PDB file of C-alpha atoms in Angstrom:
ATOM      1  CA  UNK A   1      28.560 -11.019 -27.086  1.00  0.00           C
ATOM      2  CA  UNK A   2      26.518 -13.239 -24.513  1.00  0.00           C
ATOM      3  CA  UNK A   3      26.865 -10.775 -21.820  1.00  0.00           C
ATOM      4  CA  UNK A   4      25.960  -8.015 -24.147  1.00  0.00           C
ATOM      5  CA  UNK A   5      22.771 -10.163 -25.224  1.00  0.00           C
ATOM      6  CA  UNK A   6      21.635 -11.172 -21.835  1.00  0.00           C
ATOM      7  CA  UNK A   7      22.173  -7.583 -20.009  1.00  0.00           C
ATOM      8  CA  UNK A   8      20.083  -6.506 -22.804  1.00  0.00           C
ATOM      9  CA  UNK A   9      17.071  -8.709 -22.579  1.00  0.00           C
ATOM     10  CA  UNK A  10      17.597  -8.002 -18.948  1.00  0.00           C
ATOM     11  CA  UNK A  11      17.397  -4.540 -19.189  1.00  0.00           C
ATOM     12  CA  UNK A  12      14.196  -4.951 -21.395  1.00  0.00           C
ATOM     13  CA  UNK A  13      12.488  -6.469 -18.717  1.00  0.00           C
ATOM     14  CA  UNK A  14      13.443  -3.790 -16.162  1.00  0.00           C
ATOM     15  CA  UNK A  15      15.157  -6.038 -13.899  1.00  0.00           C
ATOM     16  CA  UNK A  16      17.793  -3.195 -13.700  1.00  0.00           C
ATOM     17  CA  UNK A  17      20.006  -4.527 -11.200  1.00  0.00           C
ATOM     18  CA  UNK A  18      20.198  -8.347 -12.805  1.00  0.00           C
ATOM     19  CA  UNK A  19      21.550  -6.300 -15.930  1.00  0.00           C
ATOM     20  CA  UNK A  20      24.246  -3.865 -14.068  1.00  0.00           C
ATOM     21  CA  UNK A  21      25.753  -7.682 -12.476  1.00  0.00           C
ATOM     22  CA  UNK A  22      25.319  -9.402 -15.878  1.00  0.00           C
ATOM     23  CA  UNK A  23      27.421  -5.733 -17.710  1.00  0.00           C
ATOM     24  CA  UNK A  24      30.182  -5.998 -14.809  1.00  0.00           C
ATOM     25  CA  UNK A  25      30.858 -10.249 -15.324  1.00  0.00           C
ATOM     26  CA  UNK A  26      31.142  -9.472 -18.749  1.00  0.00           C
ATOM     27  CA  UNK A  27      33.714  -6.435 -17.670  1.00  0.00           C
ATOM     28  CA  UNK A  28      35.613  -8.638 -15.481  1.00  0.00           C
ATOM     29  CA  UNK A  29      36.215 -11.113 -18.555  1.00  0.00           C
ATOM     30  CA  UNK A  30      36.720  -8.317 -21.285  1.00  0.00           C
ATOM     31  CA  UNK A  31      37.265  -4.903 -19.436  1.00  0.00           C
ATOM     32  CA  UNK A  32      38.035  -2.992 -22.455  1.00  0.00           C
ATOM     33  CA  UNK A  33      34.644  -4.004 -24.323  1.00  0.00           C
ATOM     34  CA  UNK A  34      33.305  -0.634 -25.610  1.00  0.00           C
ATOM     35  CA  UNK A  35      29.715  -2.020 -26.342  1.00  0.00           C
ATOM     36  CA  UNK A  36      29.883  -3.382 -22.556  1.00  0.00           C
ATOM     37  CA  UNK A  37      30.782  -0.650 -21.351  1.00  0.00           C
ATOM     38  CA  UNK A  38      28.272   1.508 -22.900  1.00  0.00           C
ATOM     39  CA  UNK A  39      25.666  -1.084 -21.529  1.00  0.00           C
ATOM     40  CA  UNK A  40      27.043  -0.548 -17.981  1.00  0.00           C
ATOM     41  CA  UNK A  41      26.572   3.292 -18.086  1.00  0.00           C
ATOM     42  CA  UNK A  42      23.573   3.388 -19.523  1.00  0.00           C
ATOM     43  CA  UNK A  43      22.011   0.733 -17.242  1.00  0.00           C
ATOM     44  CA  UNK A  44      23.447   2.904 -13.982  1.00  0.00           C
ATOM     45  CA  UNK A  45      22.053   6.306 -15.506  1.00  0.00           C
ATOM     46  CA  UNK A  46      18.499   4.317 -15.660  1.00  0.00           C
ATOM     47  CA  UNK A  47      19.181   3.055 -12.092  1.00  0.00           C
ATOM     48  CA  UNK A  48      20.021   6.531 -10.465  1.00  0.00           C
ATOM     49  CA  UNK A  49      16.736   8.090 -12.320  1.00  0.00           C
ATOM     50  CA  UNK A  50      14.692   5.325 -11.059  1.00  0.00           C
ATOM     51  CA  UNK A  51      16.155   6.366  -7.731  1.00  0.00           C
ATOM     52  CA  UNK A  52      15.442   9.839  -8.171  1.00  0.00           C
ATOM     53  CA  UNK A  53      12.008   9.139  -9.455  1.00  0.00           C
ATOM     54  CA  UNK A  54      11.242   6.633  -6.662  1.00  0.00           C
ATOM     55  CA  UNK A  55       8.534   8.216  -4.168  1.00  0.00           C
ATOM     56  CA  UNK A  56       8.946   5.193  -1.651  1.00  0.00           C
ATOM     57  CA  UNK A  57      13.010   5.927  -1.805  1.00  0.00           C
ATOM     58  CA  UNK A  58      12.156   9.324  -0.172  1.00  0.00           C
ATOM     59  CA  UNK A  59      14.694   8.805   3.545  1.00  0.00           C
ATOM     60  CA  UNK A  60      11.568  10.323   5.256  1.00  0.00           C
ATOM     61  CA  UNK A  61       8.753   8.210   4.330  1.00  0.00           C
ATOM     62  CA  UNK A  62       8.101   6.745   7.210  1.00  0.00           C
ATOM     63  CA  UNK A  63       8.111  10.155   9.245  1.00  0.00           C
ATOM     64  CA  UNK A  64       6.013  11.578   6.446  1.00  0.00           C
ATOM     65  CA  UNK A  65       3.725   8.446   7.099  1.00  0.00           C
ATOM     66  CA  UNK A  66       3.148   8.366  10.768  1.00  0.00           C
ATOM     67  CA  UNK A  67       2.352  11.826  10.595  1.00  0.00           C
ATOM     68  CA  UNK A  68      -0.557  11.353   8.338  1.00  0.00           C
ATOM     69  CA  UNK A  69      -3.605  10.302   9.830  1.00  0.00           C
ATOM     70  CA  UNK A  70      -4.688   8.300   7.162  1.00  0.00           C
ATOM     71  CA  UNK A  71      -1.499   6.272   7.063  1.00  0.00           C
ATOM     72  CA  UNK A  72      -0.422   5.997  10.773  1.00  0.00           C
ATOM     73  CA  UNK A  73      -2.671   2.901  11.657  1.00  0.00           C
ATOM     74  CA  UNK A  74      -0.971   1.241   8.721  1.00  0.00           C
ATOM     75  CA  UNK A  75       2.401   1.111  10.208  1.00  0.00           C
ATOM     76  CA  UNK A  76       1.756  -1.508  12.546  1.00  0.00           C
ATOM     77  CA  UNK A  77       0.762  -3.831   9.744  1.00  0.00           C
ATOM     78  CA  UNK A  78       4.230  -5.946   9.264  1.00  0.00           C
ATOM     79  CA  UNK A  79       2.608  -6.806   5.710  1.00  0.00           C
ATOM     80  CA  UNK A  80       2.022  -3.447   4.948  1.00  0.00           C
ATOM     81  CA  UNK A  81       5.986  -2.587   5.979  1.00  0.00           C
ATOM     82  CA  UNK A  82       6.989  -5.371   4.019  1.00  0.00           C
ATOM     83  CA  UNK A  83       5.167  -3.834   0.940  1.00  0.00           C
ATOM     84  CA  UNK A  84       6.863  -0.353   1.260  1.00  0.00           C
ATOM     85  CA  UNK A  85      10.243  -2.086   1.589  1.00  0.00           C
ATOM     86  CA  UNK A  86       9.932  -3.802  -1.259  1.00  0.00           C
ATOM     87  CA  UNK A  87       8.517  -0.864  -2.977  1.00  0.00           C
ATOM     88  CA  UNK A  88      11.584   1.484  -1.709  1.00  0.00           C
ATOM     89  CA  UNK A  89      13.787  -0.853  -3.156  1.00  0.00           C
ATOM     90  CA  UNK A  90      11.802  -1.663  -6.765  1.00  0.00           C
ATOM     91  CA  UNK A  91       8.893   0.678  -7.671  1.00  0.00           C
ATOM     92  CA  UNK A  92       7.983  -1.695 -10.492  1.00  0.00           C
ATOM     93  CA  UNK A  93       6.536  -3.923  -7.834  1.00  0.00           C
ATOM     94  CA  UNK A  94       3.413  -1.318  -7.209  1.00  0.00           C
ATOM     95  CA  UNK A  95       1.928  -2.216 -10.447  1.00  0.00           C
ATOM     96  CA  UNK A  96       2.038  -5.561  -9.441  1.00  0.00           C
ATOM     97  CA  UNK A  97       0.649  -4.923  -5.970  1.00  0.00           C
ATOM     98  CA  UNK A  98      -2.408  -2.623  -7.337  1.00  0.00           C
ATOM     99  CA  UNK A  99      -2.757  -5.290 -10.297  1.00  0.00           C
ATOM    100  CA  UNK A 100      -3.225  -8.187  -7.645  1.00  0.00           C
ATOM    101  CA  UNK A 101      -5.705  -6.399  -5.668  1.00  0.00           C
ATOM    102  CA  UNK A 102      -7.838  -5.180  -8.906  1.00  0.00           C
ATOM    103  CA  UNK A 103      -7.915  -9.059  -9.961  1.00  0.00           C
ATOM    104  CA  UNK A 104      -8.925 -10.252  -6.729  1.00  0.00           C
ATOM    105  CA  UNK A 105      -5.782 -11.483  -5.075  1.00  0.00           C
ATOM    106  CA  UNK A 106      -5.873 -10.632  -1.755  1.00  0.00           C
ATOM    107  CA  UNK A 107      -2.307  -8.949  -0.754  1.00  0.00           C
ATOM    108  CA  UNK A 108      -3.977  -6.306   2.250  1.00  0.00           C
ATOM    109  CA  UNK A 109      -2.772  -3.776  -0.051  1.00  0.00           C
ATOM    110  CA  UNK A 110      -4.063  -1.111   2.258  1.00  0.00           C
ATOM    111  CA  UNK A 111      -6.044  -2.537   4.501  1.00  0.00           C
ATOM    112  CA  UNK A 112      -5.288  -3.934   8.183  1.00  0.00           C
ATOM    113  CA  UNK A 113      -6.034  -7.615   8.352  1.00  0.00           C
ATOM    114  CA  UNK A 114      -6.018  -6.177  12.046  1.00  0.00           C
ATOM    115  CA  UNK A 115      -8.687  -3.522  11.365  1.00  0.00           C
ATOM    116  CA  UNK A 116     -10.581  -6.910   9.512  1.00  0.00           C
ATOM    117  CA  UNK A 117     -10.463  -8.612  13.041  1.00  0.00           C
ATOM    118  CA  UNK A 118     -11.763  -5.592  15.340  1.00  0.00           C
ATOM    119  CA  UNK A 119     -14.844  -5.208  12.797  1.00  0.00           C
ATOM    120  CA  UNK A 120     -15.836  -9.183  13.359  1.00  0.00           C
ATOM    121  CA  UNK A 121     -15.244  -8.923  17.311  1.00  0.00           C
ATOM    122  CA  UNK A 122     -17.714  -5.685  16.593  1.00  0.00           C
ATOM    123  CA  UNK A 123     -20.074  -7.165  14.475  1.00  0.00           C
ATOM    124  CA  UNK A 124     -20.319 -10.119  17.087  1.00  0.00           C
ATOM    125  CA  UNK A 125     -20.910  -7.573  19.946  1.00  0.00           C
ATOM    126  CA  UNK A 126     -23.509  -6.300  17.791  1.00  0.00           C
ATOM    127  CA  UNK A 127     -25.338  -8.784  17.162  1.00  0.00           C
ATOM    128  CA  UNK A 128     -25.378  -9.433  21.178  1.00  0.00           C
ATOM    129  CA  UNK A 129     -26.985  -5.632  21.504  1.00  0.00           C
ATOM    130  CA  UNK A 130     -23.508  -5.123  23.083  1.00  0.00           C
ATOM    131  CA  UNK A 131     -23.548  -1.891  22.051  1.00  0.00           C
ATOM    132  CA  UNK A 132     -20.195  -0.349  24.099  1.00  0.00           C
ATOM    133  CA  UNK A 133     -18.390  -2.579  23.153  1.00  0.00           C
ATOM    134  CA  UNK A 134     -19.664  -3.204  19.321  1.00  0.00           C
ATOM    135  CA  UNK A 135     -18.485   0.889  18.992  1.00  0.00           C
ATOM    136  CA  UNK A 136     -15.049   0.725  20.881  1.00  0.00           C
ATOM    137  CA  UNK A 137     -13.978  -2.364  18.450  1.00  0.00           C
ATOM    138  CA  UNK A 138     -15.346   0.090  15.313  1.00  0.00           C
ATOM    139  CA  UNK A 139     -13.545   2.769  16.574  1.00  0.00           C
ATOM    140  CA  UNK A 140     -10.414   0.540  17.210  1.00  0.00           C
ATOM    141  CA  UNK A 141     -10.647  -0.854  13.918  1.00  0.00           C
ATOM    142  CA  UNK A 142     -11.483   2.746  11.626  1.00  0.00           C
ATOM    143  CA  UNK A 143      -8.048   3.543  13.989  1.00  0.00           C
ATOM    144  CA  UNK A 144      -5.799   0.705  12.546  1.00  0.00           C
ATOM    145  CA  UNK A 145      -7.354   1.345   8.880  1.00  0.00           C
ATOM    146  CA  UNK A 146      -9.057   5.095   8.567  1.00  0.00           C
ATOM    147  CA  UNK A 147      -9.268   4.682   5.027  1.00  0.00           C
ATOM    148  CA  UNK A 148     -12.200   2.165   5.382  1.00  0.00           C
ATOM    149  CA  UNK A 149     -15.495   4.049   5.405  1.00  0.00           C
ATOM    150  CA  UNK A 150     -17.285   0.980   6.414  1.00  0.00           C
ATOM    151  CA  UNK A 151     -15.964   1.398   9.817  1.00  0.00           C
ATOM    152  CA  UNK A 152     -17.608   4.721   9.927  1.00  0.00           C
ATOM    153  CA  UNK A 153     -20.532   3.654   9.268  1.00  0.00           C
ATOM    154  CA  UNK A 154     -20.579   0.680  11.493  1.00  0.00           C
ATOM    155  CA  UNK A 155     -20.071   2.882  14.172  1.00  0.00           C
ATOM    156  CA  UNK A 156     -23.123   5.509  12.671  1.00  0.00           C
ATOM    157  CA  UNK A 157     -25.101   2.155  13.260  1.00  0.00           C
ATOM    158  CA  UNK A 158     -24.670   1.938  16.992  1.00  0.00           C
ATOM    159  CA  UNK A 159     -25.162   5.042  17.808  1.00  0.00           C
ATOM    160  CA  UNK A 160     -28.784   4.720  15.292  1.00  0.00           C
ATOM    161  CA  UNK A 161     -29.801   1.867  17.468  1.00  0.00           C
ATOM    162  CA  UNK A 162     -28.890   3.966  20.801  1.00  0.00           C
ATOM    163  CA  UNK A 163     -30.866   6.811  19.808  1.00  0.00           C
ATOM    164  CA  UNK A 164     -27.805   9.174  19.420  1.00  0.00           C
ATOM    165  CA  UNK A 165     -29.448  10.411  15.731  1.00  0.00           C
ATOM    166  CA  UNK A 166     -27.188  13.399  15.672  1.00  0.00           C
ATOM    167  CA  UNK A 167     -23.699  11.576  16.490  1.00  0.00           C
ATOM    168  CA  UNK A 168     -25.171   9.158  13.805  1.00  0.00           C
ATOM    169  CA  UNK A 169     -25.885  11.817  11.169  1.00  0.00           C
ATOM    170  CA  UNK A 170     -22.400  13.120  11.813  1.00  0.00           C
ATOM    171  CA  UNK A 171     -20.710   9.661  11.347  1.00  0.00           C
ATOM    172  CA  UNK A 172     -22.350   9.216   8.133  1.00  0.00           C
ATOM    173  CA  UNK A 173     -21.461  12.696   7.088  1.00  0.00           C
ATOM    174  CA  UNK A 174     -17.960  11.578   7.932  1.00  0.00           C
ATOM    175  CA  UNK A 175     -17.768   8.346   6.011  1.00  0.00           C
ATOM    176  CA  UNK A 176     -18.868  10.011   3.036  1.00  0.00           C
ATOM    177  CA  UNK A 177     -16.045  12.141   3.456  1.00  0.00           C
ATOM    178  CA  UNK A 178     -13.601   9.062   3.862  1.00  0.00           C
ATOM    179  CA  UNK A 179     -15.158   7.128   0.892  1.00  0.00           C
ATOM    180  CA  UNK A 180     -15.251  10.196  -1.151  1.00  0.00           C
ATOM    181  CA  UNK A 181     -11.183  10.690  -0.525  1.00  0.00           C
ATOM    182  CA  UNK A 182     -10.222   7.323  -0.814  1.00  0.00           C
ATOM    183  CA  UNK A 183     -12.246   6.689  -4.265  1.00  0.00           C
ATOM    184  CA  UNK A 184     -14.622   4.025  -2.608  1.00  0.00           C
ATOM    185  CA  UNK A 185     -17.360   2.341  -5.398  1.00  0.00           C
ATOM    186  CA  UNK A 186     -20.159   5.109  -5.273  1.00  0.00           C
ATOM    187  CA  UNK A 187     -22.687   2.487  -4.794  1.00  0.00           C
ATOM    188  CA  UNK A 188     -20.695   1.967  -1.196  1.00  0.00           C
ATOM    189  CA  UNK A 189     -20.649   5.519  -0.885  1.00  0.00           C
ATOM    190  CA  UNK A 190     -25.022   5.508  -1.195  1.00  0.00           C
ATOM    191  CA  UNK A 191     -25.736   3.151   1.243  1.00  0.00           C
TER     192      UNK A 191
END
């Protein structure tokens, strides 16, 4: 009965694999025991769906996401590798992630702590009417995390204090684009 009771509540609370172990002790005590053996299959058909319905189990994600341009950069972020790991292995966990980020836990979720890095070298080089070299660390850093219109539009601002109005106009154009896509606050979007 104890097994029974625990795989149970374990089961409840999704921790699927915790549940499967807890069916299988009580199996290896009492290996006829219908109602533990019901548990068992029933906890394995939930695991293999889980599988099935797992888009981070997919064996080609990480093809699929060094192909995409908007996800390429973020392979290089061991945090962000970690993430889909754990993700491949419990799904559950993205709630968690996306839950963390909404509250204000900072988890680089998505973005490059990288990316973060080449903006402030930028900014600094900015500020220093280093122009050349403001835009090459904007560029590096929209590279390591294109899903960040602000490093668009840093890079719009260079060329808007060099003159270049048109390559500015286009930039702009562009991180609208990028904020658009990647559901960025519309008030971001306006500026």
């Amino acid at each position: 009965q104890g097994y029974s009771r625990k795989a149970a509540a374990l089961e409840f609370l999704q921790r699927l694999e915790e549940a499967k172990a807890t069916y299988e002790e009580g199996l290896a005590r009492d290996p006829g025991n219908e109602q533990l053996l019901q548990g068992l299959r029933g906890v394995e058909t939930r695991l293999a769906e889980r599988k099935l319905l797992n888009p981070f189990g997919a064996p080609d994600l990480l093809a699929r996401l060094e192909a995409d341009p908007r996800t390429r950069g973020l392979l290089g972020d061991p945090e962000y590798r970690r993430l889909l790991e754990t993700l491949r292995s419990d799904p559950g966990q993205l709630g968690a992630s996306v839950l963390s980020v909404k509250f204000g836990v900072i988890h680089h979720f998505w973005g490059s702590p990288q990316a973060q890095k080449e903006k402030e070298l930028g900014n600094a080089a900015y500020k220093r009417k280093e122009f050349p070299a403001a835009l090459e660390h904007y560029t590096r850093a929209e590279q390591l995390d294109p899903t960040n219109m602000t490093y668009v539009t840093n890079q719009a601002a260079v060329y808007f204090e060099t003159g270049e109005y048109e390559r500015c106009r286009a930039l702009c154009e562009r991180a609208i684009e990028v904020g658009r896509e990647n559901r960025e606050d519309y008030r971001q979007i306006a500026k």
